[in-house]
């Protein structure tokens, strides 16, 4: 089976508008959760978020695209530009049909959609933007990126809340294996408007605390729910030999993927997260001992933290692998969270340093070895990313860097 | 009723459909096709909708579909405006 490698990364996140900025803030364990500034959150029970700050659309998005794009799509355009620039791939030499785009999405363009629905209800259909015809769709990021970069091969969007972020990258890998030369993948979301926040609140998992340091505490005895965030990451993936042939710099390989679905609530059957992790390891032909770090889903809802901690203990043994959740400092980025964690996993392996989980004091009862306080050195060539989506989606992905001894990965 | 001018149209296009960085919209573009100015049919729909609201004139889609340049757009709008005025503002 051919190998699929990551050759380009673009990041727009609460931790930064470039990859180096993001990574240094992540290694410092900075807390970027704060009171929402994009609108007045006073009347809402949940008032905190991890916002992308300092993003100026006119600087990052072509003028013709600004009026027809939601905030999340502007982020996606900027992140894709970053990913292609980083990959340094000359797409002019490729057929557009050899290039594809598969993104995840969870919120849709809610800010855009809310504004136009308000125009409709407060005024008339004639006050609704023609761009409402697509700007709020889940698929709009894939569509705009396809047009902008002339990616006319396989295209699609995966919608599975946070789990979609890994599902999209897995689908991109399938397309590379089927012969597509370059695929842009990952996810970028922004649910931070009143409409988006109300939808998340209806899910019942949001924290209502006002202190940014205690609102989102995964694996902490004091956990009280989640804080949303916005942004994400887009990746350029290619077949390994083709990437090598063009002299590309390779971050690492998308080595294994597993996806399962939980039994219906009340069935009495156990959750299936453990099996998703095992499937991903098998797919990567990796043993648990090969995994140097796990980037956790980190729900900060006690029963969900328990399920994840139990699954990790079952696969790796109690405190058997270092676990981290940098999202504790950014909030949960919907479909953008897992792609950002993939970036974290790849950079952790490359640089040998696990970023810490902000804010949390781990409850020893969970039996996990959570990295907190400061970065922790690690020497490994494989890492695991876990992402769950509301509604029973479980996904896990193994990434691997080239063996430091120069041998081919197993 | 105030006529729509080229400057007025360009301002509306900029506001509701943005501006292609490679195009100079201030360079006498009355007879330049919209597609050379970076505007597609959706941009025209958006502009027509805005003009319709601001100037109180309805632009039929079939007529709009035949418009190729800003000059033709202005003719369409201002002919309609004249018709509205002639009909006592109740077209």
CSV table of C-alpha atoms in Angstrom, one decimal:
chain,number,residue,atom,x,y,z
A,1,UNK,CA,0.0,0.0,0.0
A,2,UNK,CA,1.3,3.4,-0.9
A,3,UNK,CA,2.1,5.8,2.0
A,4,UNK,CA,0.4,9.2,2.4
A,5,UNK,CA,2.6,12.0,3.8
A,6,UNK,CA,2.0,15.5,5.0
A,7,UNK,CA,4.1,18.0,3.1
A,8,UNK,CA,2.4,21.3,3.9
A,9,UNK,CA,0.7,22.8,7.0
A,10,UNK,CA,-1.4,26.0,7.3
A,11,UNK,CA,-2.8,27.1,10.7
A,12,UNK,CA,-5.3,29.7,11.7
A,13,UNK,CA,-6.0,29.3,15.4
A,14,UNK,CA,-6.4,31.1,18.7
A,15,UNK,CA,-2.7,30.3,19.2
A,16,UNK,CA,-1.6,32.1,16.1
A,17,UNK,CA,-2.0,32.9,12.4
A,18,UNK,CA,1.1,31.1,11.3
A,19,UNK,CA,2.5,27.6,12.1
A,20,UNK,CA,5.6,28.9,14.1
A,21,UNK,CA,3.4,31.3,16.1
A,22,UNK,CA,0.9,28.6,16.8
A,23,UNK,CA,3.5,26.0,17.8
A,24,UNK,CA,5.5,28.3,20.2
A,25,UNK,CA,2.3,29.4,22.0
A,26,UNK,CA,1.2,25.7,22.2
A,27,UNK,CA,4.6,24.6,23.7
A,28,UNK,CA,4.3,27.4,26.2
A,29,UNK,CA,0.9,26.0,27.2
A,30,UNK,CA,-0.7,29.4,26.8
A,31,UNK,CA,-4.3,29.9,27.6
A,32,UNK,CA,-6.1,31.7,24.8
A,33,UNK,CA,-9.6,31.2,26.2
A,34,UNK,CA,-11.2,34.5,27.0
A,35,UNK,CA,-14.5,36.3,27.2
A,36,UNK,CA,-16.1,36.4,23.7
A,37,UNK,CA,-15.3,39.7,21.9
A,38,UNK,CA,-17.0,39.0,18.5
A,39,UNK,CA,-20.4,39.9,20.0
A,40,UNK,CA,-21.7,40.8,23.4
A,41,UNK,CA,-22.1,37.4,25.2
A,42,UNK,CA,-23.6,38.9,28.4
A,43,UNK,CA,-27.1,37.5,27.9
A,44,UNK,CA,-25.8,34.0,27.2
A,45,UNK,CA,-25.1,31.4,29.9
A,46,UNK,CA,-21.7,30.5,28.2
A,47,UNK,CA,-19.6,33.6,27.6
A,48,UNK,CA,-16.0,32.3,26.9
A,49,UNK,CA,-14.3,31.1,23.8
A,50,UNK,CA,-11.0,30.6,22.1
A,51,UNK,CA,-11.1,33.3,19.4
A,52,UNK,CA,-8.8,33.9,16.6
A,53,UNK,CA,-7.4,37.4,17.2
A,54,UNK,CA,-5.7,39.8,14.8
A,55,UNK,CA,-7.1,38.2,11.6
A,56,UNK,CA,-7.6,41.0,9.1
A,57,UNK,CA,-9.6,39.6,6.1
A,58,UNK,CA,-8.4,42.3,3.7
A,59,UNK,CA,-4.8,41.1,4.3
A,60,UNK,CA,-5.5,37.4,3.8
A,61,UNK,CA,-8.5,37.1,1.5
A,62,UNK,CA,-8.9,38.3,-2.1
A,63,UNK,CA,-11.2,41.3,-2.3
A,64,UNK,CA,-13.8,39.6,-4.4
A,65,UNK,CA,-14.1,36.8,-1.9
A,66,UNK,CA,-14.6,38.9,1.3
A,67,UNK,CA,-18.3,39.7,0.7
A,68,UNK,CA,-19.2,36.2,-0.2
A,69,UNK,CA,-17.5,34.3,2.7
A,70,UNK,CA,-18.2,33.5,6.3
A,71,UNK,CA,-15.5,34.0,8.9
A,72,UNK,CA,-14.7,30.3,8.8
A,73,UNK,CA,-14.2,30.3,5.1
A,74,UNK,CA,-11.8,33.3,5.3
A,75,UNK,CA,-9.8,31.4,7.8
A,76,UNK,CA,-9.9,28.4,5.5
A,77,UNK,CA,-8.6,30.5,2.6
A,78,UNK,CA,-5.7,31.8,4.7
A,79,UNK,CA,-4.9,28.4,6.1
A,80,UNK,CA,-4.9,26.8,2.6
A,81,UNK,CA,-2.6,29.6,1.3
A,82,UNK,CA,-0.3,28.8,4.2
A,83,UNK,CA,-0.4,25.0,3.5
A,84,UNK,CA,0.4,25.3,-0.2
A,85,UNK,CA,3.1,27.8,0.4
A,86,UNK,CA,4.6,25.5,3.1
A,87,UNK,CA,4.4,22.5,0.8
A,88,UNK,CA,6.1,24.4,-2.0
A,89,UNK,CA,4.4,22.2,-4.5
A,90,UNK,CA,4.2,23.6,-8.0
A,91,UNK,CA,0.6,22.9,-8.9
A,92,UNK,CA,1.0,24.6,-12.3
A,93,UNK,CA,2.7,21.5,-13.5
A,94,UNK,CA,-0.1,19.2,-12.5
A,95,UNK,CA,-3.4,18.5,-14.1
A,96,UNK,CA,-6.2,20.0,-12.0
A,97,UNK,CA,-7.9,16.6,-12.0
A,98,UNK,CA,-4.9,15.2,-10.1
A,99,UNK,CA,-5.6,17.5,-7.2
A,100,UNK,CA,-8.4,17.2,-4.7
A,101,UNK,CA,-9.8,18.8,-1.6
A,102,UNK,CA,-11.5,17.1,1.3
A,103,UNK,CA,-12.4,19.2,4.4
A,104,UNK,CA,-14.4,18.6,7.5
A,105,UNK,CA,-17.0,21.1,8.8
A,106,UNK,CA,-19.3,21.3,11.7
A,107,UNK,CA,-20.8,24.7,12.1
A,108,UNK,CA,-21.3,25.8,8.5
A,109,UNK,CA,-21.1,29.5,7.9
A,110,UNK,CA,-23.3,30.4,10.8
A,111,UNK,CA,-22.3,34.0,11.2
A,112,UNK,CA,-23.1,34.7,7.5
A,113,UNK,CA,-26.3,32.6,7.8
A,114,UNK,CA,-27.5,34.4,10.9
A,115,UNK,CA,-27.0,37.8,9.3
A,116,UNK,CA,-28.9,36.9,6.1
A,117,UNK,CA,-31.7,35.2,8.1
A,118,UNK,CA,-32.1,38.4,10.1
A,119,UNK,CA,-32.3,40.3,6.8
A,120,UNK,CA,-35.0,37.9,5.6
A,121,UNK,CA,-37.1,38.1,8.8
A,122,UNK,CA,-36.6,41.8,9.6
A,123,UNK,CA,-36.9,43.0,6.0
A,124,UNK,CA,-37.7,40.8,3.0
A,125,UNK,CA,-36.3,38.1,0.7
A,126,UNK,CA,-34.8,40.9,-1.4
A,127,UNK,CA,-32.6,41.9,1.4
A,128,UNK,CA,-30.9,38.5,1.5
A,129,UNK,CA,-27.5,38.2,-0.1
A,130,UNK,CA,-27.2,36.2,-3.3
A,131,UNK,CA,-24.1,34.6,-1.7
A,132,UNK,CA,-26.4,33.1,0.9
A,133,UNK,CA,-26.9,30.5,-1.8
A,134,UNK,CA,-23.7,28.8,-0.7
A,135,UNK,CA,-21.8,30.8,1.9
A,136,UNK,CA,-23.3,29.0,4.9
A,137,UNK,CA,-23.0,25.4,3.5
A,138,UNK,CA,-20.9,22.8,5.2
A,139,UNK,CA,-19.2,22.2,1.9
A,140,UNK,CA,-18.4,25.8,1.2
A,141,UNK,CA,-14.8,25.7,2.4
A,142,UNK,CA,-14.0,22.7,0.1
A,143,UNK,CA,-15.8,24.6,-2.8
A,144,UNK,CA,-14.0,27.9,-2.3
A,145,UNK,CA,-10.6,26.1,-2.0
A,146,UNK,CA,-11.3,24.0,-5.0
A,147,UNK,CA,-12.0,27.1,-7.1
A,148,UNK,CA,-9.1,29.2,-5.7
A,149,UNK,CA,-6.5,26.5,-6.2
A,150,UNK,CA,-8.0,24.8,-9.2
A,151,UNK,CA,-8.4,21.5,-7.4
A,152,UNK,CA,-10.8,19.7,-9.7
A,153,UNK,CA,-10.1,16.1,-8.7
A,154,UNK,CA,-11.9,14.3,-5.9
A,155,UNK,CA,-13.7,16.8,-3.5
A,156,UNK,CA,-15.9,16.5,-0.5
A,157,UNK,CA,-16.8,17.4,3.0
A,158,UNK,CA,-17.1,15.3,6.1
A,159,UNK,CA,-19.5,16.3,8.8
A,160,UNK,CA,-19.2,14.5,12.1
A,161,UNK,CA,-18.6,17.3,14.6
A,162,UNK,CA,-15.0,17.0,16.0
A,163,UNK,CA,-14.6,13.5,14.6
A,164,UNK,CA,-15.0,14.9,11.1
A,165,UNK,CA,-11.5,16.4,11.3
A,166,UNK,CA,-9.8,13.0,11.3
A,167,UNK,CA,-12.4,11.5,9.0
A,168,UNK,CA,-11.6,14.1,6.3
A,169,UNK,CA,-7.9,13.4,6.5
A,170,UNK,CA,-8.6,9.6,6.3
A,171,UNK,CA,-10.7,10.3,3.2
A,172,UNK,CA,-7.9,12.3,1.7
A,173,UNK,CA,-5.5,9.4,2.3
A,174,UNK,CA,-8.0,7.1,0.4
A,175,UNK,CA,-7.9,9.5,-2.5
A,176,UNK,CA,-4.1,9.6,-2.5
A,177,UNK,CA,-4.0,5.8,-2.5
A,178,UNK,CA,-6.4,5.8,-5.4
A,179,UNK,CA,-4.0,7.9,-7.4
A,180,UNK,CA,-4.8,11.6,-6.7
A,181,UNK,CA,-1.5,13.4,-6.7
A,182,UNK,CA,-2.2,16.2,-4.1
A,183,UNK,CA,-5.0,16.5,-1.7
A,184,UNK,CA,-5.8,19.5,0.5
A,185,UNK,CA,-7.4,18.3,3.7
A,186,UNK,CA,-8.2,19.2,7.3
A,187,UNK,CA,-10.8,21.4,8.8
A,188,UNK,CA,-11.5,25.0,9.8
A,189,UNK,CA,-14.6,26.1,11.7
A,190,UNK,CA,-16.0,29.1,13.5
A,191,UNK,CA,-19.2,28.8,15.5
A,192,UNK,CA,-18.6,32.0,17.4
A,193,UNK,CA,-21.7,34.0,16.6
A,194,UNK,CA,-25.0,34.0,18.6
A,195,UNK,CA,-26.6,31.4,16.3
A,196,UNK,CA,-23.6,29.1,16.5
A,197,UNK,CA,-23.2,29.5,20.3
A,198,UNK,CA,-26.9,28.8,20.8
A,199,UNK,CA,-26.6,25.6,18.8
A,200,UNK,CA,-23.6,24.5,20.9
A,201,UNK,CA,-25.4,25.4,24.1
A,202,UNK,CA,-28.3,23.2,23.0
A,203,UNK,CA,-25.9,20.3,23.1
A,204,UNK,CA,-25.6,20.7,26.8
A,205,UNK,CA,-21.8,20.3,27.1
A,206,UNK,CA,-20.7,24.0,27.4
A,207,UNK,CA,-19.2,25.3,30.5
A,208,UNK,CA,-21.0,28.2,32.1
A,209,UNK,CA,-18.0,29.4,34.1
A,210,UNK,CA,-16.6,32.9,33.6
A,211,UNK,CA,-13.0,32.3,34.6
A,212,UNK,CA,-10.9,31.4,31.5
A,213,UNK,CA,-8.6,29.4,33.7
A,214,UNK,CA,-11.2,27.1,35.1
A,215,UNK,CA,-13.9,26.9,32.4
A,216,UNK,CA,-12.5,24.0,30.4
A,217,UNK,CA,-10.6,21.4,32.5
A,218,UNK,CA,-10.4,18.0,30.8
A,219,UNK,CA,-9.5,15.1,33.1
A,220,UNK,CA,-9.7,17.4,36.1
A,221,UNK,CA,-11.8,16.5,39.2
A,222,UNK,CA,-13.2,20.0,38.8
A,223,UNK,CA,-14.2,19.6,35.1
A,224,UNK,CA,-17.4,21.5,34.3
A,225,UNK,CA,-17.9,21.2,30.5
A,226,UNK,CA,-16.3,22.6,27.4
A,227,UNK,CA,-15.4,26.0,25.9
A,228,UNK,CA,-15.7,26.4,22.1
A,229,UNK,CA,-13.0,27.8,19.9
A,230,UNK,CA,-12.5,28.7,16.2
A,231,UNK,CA,-9.9,28.1,13.5
A,232,UNK,CA,-8.2,24.9,12.6
A,233,UNK,CA,-5.6,23.5,10.2
A,234,UNK,CA,-5.3,22.5,6.6
A,235,UNK,CA,-2.7,20.0,5.4
A,236,UNK,CA,-1.3,19.2,2.0
A,237,UNK,CA,-1.0,15.4,1.6
A,238,UNK,CA,0.7,13.5,-1.1
A,239,UNK,CA,2.0,10.0,-1.9
A,240,UNK,CA,5.3,9.5,-0.2
A,241,UNK,CA,7.4,8.5,-3.2
A,242,UNK,CA,6.0,11.3,-5.3
A,243,UNK,CA,6.8,13.8,-2.5
A,244,UNK,CA,10.3,12.4,-2.2
A,245,UNK,CA,10.8,12.6,-6.0
A,246,UNK,CA,10.0,16.3,-6.0
A,247,UNK,CA,12.2,16.9,-3.0
A,248,UNK,CA,9.4,17.9,-0.7
A,249,UNK,CA,10.0,18.4,3.0
A,250,UNK,CA,7.9,15.7,4.8
A,251,UNK,CA,6.4,16.2,8.2
A,252,UNK,CA,5.3,12.6,8.6
A,253,UNK,CA,2.9,9.9,7.4
A,254,UNK,CA,-0.8,9.5,7.9
A,255,UNK,CA,-0.2,5.9,9.0
A,256,UNK,CA,-3.4,4.6,10.4
A,257,UNK,CA,-7.0,5.4,10.9
A,258,UNK,CA,-9.9,3.8,12.9
A,259,UNK,CA,-13.5,4.9,13.1
A,260,UNK,CA,-16.3,3.4,15.2
A,261,UNK,CA,-19.8,4.3,16.3
A,262,UNK,CA,-21.1,4.1,19.8
A,263,UNK,CA,-24.2,1.9,20.7
A,264,UNK,CA,-27.4,3.8,21.1
A,265,UNK,CA,-27.8,5.4,24.6
A,266,UNK,CA,-29.3,3.0,27.1
A,267,UNK,CA,-28.4,-0.1,25.1
A,268,UNK,CA,-26.1,-1.3,28.0
A,269,UNK,CA,-23.3,-2.1,25.5
A,270,UNK,CA,-19.9,-0.5,26.1
A,271,UNK,CA,-18.7,2.6,24.1
A,272,UNK,CA,-16.5,1.8,21.1
A,273,UNK,CA,-13.7,4.4,21.5
A,274,UNK,CA,-11.2,1.7,22.5
A,275,UNK,CA,-11.9,-0.2,19.3
A,276,UNK,CA,-11.4,2.9,17.1
A,277,UNK,CA,-7.9,3.3,18.7
A,278,UNK,CA,-7.1,-0.4,18.2
A,279,UNK,CA,-8.2,-0.3,14.5
A,280,UNK,CA,-6.0,2.8,14.0
A,281,UNK,CA,-3.0,1.0,15.5
A,282,UNK,CA,-3.6,-2.1,13.4
A,283,UNK,CA,-4.0,0.0,10.3
A,284,UNK,CA,-0.7,1.6,11.0
A,285,UNK,CA,0.9,-1.8,11.9
A,286,UNK,CA,1.9,-0.2,15.1
A,287,UNK,CA,2.1,-1.6,18.6
A,288,UNK,CA,0.9,0.4,21.6
A,289,UNK,CA,4.5,0.7,22.7
A,290,UNK,CA,5.4,2.5,19.4
A,291,UNK,CA,3.1,5.4,20.4
A,292,UNK,CA,5.1,8.2,22.1
A,293,UNK,CA,2.2,10.5,22.8
A,294,UNK,CA,-1.6,10.7,22.6
A,295,UNK,CA,-3.4,13.9,21.7
A,296,UNK,CA,-6.7,13.3,23.6
A,297,UNK,CA,-10.2,14.3,22.6
A,298,UNK,CA,-10.4,15.8,26.2
A,299,UNK,CA,-14.2,16.4,26.5
A,300,UNK,CA,-14.1,17.8,30.1
A,301,UNK,CA,-17.4,16.1,30.7
A,302,UNK,CA,-16.7,13.7,33.5
A,303,UNK,CA,-18.4,10.6,32.0
A,304,UNK,CA,-16.8,11.3,28.6
A,305,UNK,CA,-13.3,11.8,30.2
A,306,UNK,CA,-13.8,8.5,32.0
A,307,UNK,CA,-14.6,6.7,28.7
A,308,UNK,CA,-11.5,8.1,27.0
A,309,UNK,CA,-9.2,7.5,30.0
A,310,UNK,CA,-10.5,3.9,30.3
A,311,UNK,CA,-10.0,3.3,26.5
A,312,UNK,CA,-6.4,4.6,26.8
A,313,UNK,CA,-5.7,2.5,29.9
A,314,UNK,CA,-7.1,-0.6,28.2
A,315,UNK,CA,-4.9,-0.1,25.1
A,316,UNK,CA,-1.7,1.3,26.6
A,317,UNK,CA,-2.0,0.2,30.3
A,318,UNK,CA,-2.6,2.5,33.2
A,319,UNK,CA,-0.5,5.6,32.8
A,320,UNK,CA,1.1,3.7,29.9
A,321,UNK,CA,1.6,6.6,27.5
A,322,UNK,CA,2.0,10.4,27.8
A,323,UNK,CA,-1.3,12.1,27.0
A,324,UNK,CA,-1.8,15.8,26.2
A,325,UNK,CA,-4.7,18.1,25.3
A,326,UNK,CA,-3.4,21.5,24.0
A,327,UNK,CA,-7.0,22.3,23.2
A,328,UNK,CA,-7.5,23.0,26.9
A,329,UNK,CA,-5.8,26.4,26.0
A,330,UNK,CA,-7.8,27.1,22.9
A,331,UNK,CA,-11.2,25.6,23.5
A,332,UNK,CA,-12.7,23.0,21.2
A,333,UNK,CA,-12.4,24.0,17.5
A,334,UNK,CA,-15.2,21.8,16.2
A,335,UNK,CA,-13.9,20.2,12.9
A,336,UNK,CA,-10.7,22.2,13.2
A,337,UNK,CA,-9.6,20.6,16.5
A,338,UNK,CA,-8.4,17.2,15.3
A,339,UNK,CA,-6.4,18.6,12.3
A,340,UNK,CA,-4.7,21.0,14.7
A,341,UNK,CA,-3.9,18.1,16.9
A,342,UNK,CA,-2.5,16.2,13.9
A,343,UNK,CA,-0.2,19.2,13.4
A,344,UNK,CA,0.7,19.1,17.1
A,345,UNK,CA,1.4,15.3,16.9
A,346,UNK,CA,3.7,15.7,13.8
A,347,UNK,CA,5.7,18.6,15.4
A,348,UNK,CA,6.0,16.8,18.7
A,349,UNK,CA,7.6,13.8,16.9
A,350,UNK,CA,9.8,16.0,14.8
A,351,UNK,CA,11.0,18.2,17.7
A,352,UNK,CA,10.9,15.7,20.5
A,353,UNK,CA,8.8,17.9,22.8
A,354,UNK,CA,5.2,17.2,24.0
A,355,UNK,CA,3.2,20.4,24.5
A,356,UNK,CA,1.5,20.6,27.9
A,357,UNK,CA,-2.2,20.7,28.7
A,358,UNK,CA,-3.1,24.2,30.0
A,359,UNK,CA,-5.0,24.9,33.2
A,360,UNK,CA,-5.9,21.3,34.1
A,361,UNK,CA,-4.8,19.5,37.3
A,362,UNK,CA,-5.3,15.9,36.4
A,363,UNK,CA,-7.5,13.7,38.6
A,364,UNK,CA,-5.3,10.7,39.5
A,365,UNK,CA,-8.4,8.6,39.4
A,366,UNK,CA,-8.4,8.7,35.6
A,367,UNK,CA,-5.2,6.7,35.5
A,368,UNK,CA,-3.7,8.7,32.7
A,369,UNK,CA,-0.2,10.3,32.4
A,370,UNK,CA,-1.3,13.8,31.4
A,371,UNK,CA,1.5,16.3,30.4
A,372,UNK,CA,0.9,19.5,32.3
A,373,UNK,CA,2.9,22.6,33.3
A,374,UNK,CA,5.8,22.4,30.8
A,375,UNK,CA,6.7,20.6,27.6
A,376,UNK,CA,8.0,17.0,28.1
A,377,UNK,CA,10.8,15.5,26.1
A,378,UNK,CA,9.9,12.4,24.0
A,379,UNK,CA,11.7,10.3,21.6
A,380,UNK,CA,9.3,8.4,19.4
A,381,UNK,CA,8.3,8.0,15.8
A,382,UNK,CA,4.6,7.6,16.2
A,383,UNK,CA,1.7,9.5,17.8
A,384,UNK,CA,-2.0,9.0,18.2
A,385,UNK,CA,-4.8,11.6,17.8
A,386,UNK,CA,-8.2,10.9,19.3
A,387,UNK,CA,-11.3,12.8,18.2
A,388,UNK,CA,-14.9,12.2,19.1
A,389,UNK,CA,-18.0,13.7,17.6
A,390,UNK,CA,-21.3,14.4,19.3
A,391,UNK,CA,-23.7,11.7,18.4
A,392,UNK,CA,-21.5,8.7,18.9
A,393,UNK,CA,-18.6,9.2,16.4
A,394,UNK,CA,-15.2,7.8,17.5
A,395,UNK,CA,-12.1,8.3,15.5
A,396,UNK,CA,-8.4,7.8,16.0
A,397,UNK,CA,-5.4,8.4,13.7
A,398,UNK,CA,-1.8,7.4,13.9
A,399,UNK,CA,0.9,9.6,12.4
A,400,UNK,CA,4.5,8.5,12.0
A,401,UNK,CA,7.7,10.2,11.2
A,402,UNK,CA,10.6,8.5,9.4
A,403,UNK,CA,12.5,6.3,11.7
A,404,UNK,CA,15.5,8.1,13.1
A,405,UNK,CA,17.7,5.1,12.4
A,406,UNK,CA,16.9,5.5,8.7
A,407,UNK,CA,15.0,2.3,8.4
A,408,UNK,CA,11.7,2.3,6.7
A,409,UNK,CA,8.7,2.5,9.1
A,410,UNK,CA,7.1,-0.8,9.8
B,1,UNK,CA,-35.7,59.9,-8.9
B,2,UNK,CA,-31.9,60.1,-8.9
B,3,UNK,CA,-30.1,58.4,-11.7
B,4,UNK,CA,-27.6,55.7,-11.1
B,5,UNK,CA,-24.1,56.9,-12.1
B,6,UNK,CA,-21.1,54.9,-13.0
B,7,UNK,CA,-19.4,56.0,-9.8
B,8,UNK,CA,-22.5,55.0,-7.9
B,9,UNK,CA,-22.6,51.6,-9.5
B,10,UNK,CA,-18.9,51.0,-8.9
B,11,UNK,CA,-19.3,51.9,-5.2
B,12,UNK,CA,-22.2,49.4,-4.9
B,13,UNK,CA,-20.2,46.7,-6.7
B,14,UNK,CA,-17.3,47.3,-4.3
B,15,UNK,CA,-19.5,47.1,-1.3
B,16,UNK,CA,-21.6,44.1,-2.2
B,17,UNK,CA,-19.3,42.0,-4.4
B,18,UNK,CA,-15.8,43.2,-3.5
B,19,UNK,CA,-13.0,44.1,-5.9
B,20,UNK,CA,-10.5,42.1,-7.8
B,21,UNK,CA,-7.0,43.3,-6.9
B,22,UNK,CA,-5.9,43.0,-10.5
B,23,UNK,CA,-8.5,45.4,-11.8
B,24,UNK,CA,-8.6,49.2,-11.8
B,25,UNK,CA,-12.3,50.0,-11.4
B,26,UNK,CA,-11.6,53.8,-11.5
B,27,UNK,CA,-10.2,53.7,-15.0
B,28,UNK,CA,-13.3,54.4,-17.1
B,29,UNK,CA,-14.8,50.9,-17.1
B,30,UNK,CA,-18.2,51.8,-18.6
B,31,UNK,CA,-17.7,49.6,-21.6
B,32,UNK,CA,-15.5,46.9,-20.1
B,33,UNK,CA,-17.3,43.6,-19.8
B,34,UNK,CA,-18.1,42.6,-16.2
B,35,UNK,CA,-16.2,39.4,-16.5
B,36,UNK,CA,-13.0,41.3,-17.3
B,37,UNK,CA,-13.7,43.3,-14.2
B,38,UNK,CA,-13.7,40.1,-12.1
B,39,UNK,CA,-17.5,40.1,-11.7
B,40,UNK,CA,-19.6,37.0,-12.4
B,41,UNK,CA,-23.4,36.6,-12.7
B,42,UNK,CA,-23.8,36.2,-8.9
B,43,UNK,CA,-22.0,39.5,-8.3
B,44,UNK,CA,-24.4,41.1,-10.8
B,45,UNK,CA,-27.4,39.6,-9.0
B,46,UNK,CA,-26.1,40.9,-5.7
B,47,UNK,CA,-25.6,44.4,-7.2
B,48,UNK,CA,-29.0,44.3,-8.9
B,49,UNK,CA,-30.6,43.4,-5.6
B,50,UNK,CA,-28.9,46.3,-3.8
B,51,UNK,CA,-29.7,48.8,-6.6
B,52,UNK,CA,-33.3,47.6,-6.5
B,53,UNK,CA,-33.5,48.3,-2.8
B,54,UNK,CA,-31.6,51.6,-2.9
B,55,UNK,CA,-33.3,53.1,-6.0
B,56,UNK,CA,-36.7,51.5,-5.6
B,57,UNK,CA,-36.6,49.8,-9.0
B,58,UNK,CA,-37.1,46.2,-9.9
B,59,UNK,CA,-34.7,44.6,-12.4
B,60,UNK,CA,-36.1,41.6,-14.2
B,61,UNK,CA,-33.7,38.6,-14.3
B,62,UNK,CA,-34.0,38.1,-18.0
B,63,UNK,CA,-33.0,41.7,-18.7
B,64,UNK,CA,-30.2,41.4,-16.2
B,65,UNK,CA,-29.0,38.3,-17.9
B,66,UNK,CA,-28.4,40.3,-21.1
B,67,UNK,CA,-26.3,42.9,-19.4
B,68,UNK,CA,-22.6,42.6,-20.2
B,69,UNK,CA,-21.0,45.9,-19.2
B,70,UNK,CA,-21.5,48.6,-16.5
B,71,UNK,CA,-22.8,50.9,-19.2
B,72,UNK,CA,-25.5,48.4,-20.1
B,73,UNK,CA,-26.3,48.0,-16.4
B,74,UNK,CA,-26.7,51.8,-16.1
B,75,UNK,CA,-29.0,51.9,-19.1
B,76,UNK,CA,-31.2,49.2,-17.8
B,77,UNK,CA,-31.5,50.8,-14.4
B,78,UNK,CA,-32.0,54.3,-15.6
B,79,UNK,CA,-34.6,53.3,-18.3
B,80,UNK,CA,-36.5,51.6,-15.5
B,81,UNK,CA,-36.2,54.6,-13.3
B,82,UNK,CA,-37.5,56.9,-16.0
B,83,UNK,CA,-40.4,54.5,-16.5
B,84,UNK,CA,-41.2,54.6,-12.8
B,85,UNK,CA,-41.1,58.4,-12.8
B,86,UNK,CA,-43.3,58.6,-15.9
B,87,UNK,CA,-45.8,56.2,-14.2
B,88,UNK,CA,-45.9,58.4,-11.1
B,89,UNK,CA,-43.6,56.3,-9.1
B,90,UNK,CA,-45.8,53.2,-9.0
B,91,UNK,CA,-44.4,50.7,-11.5
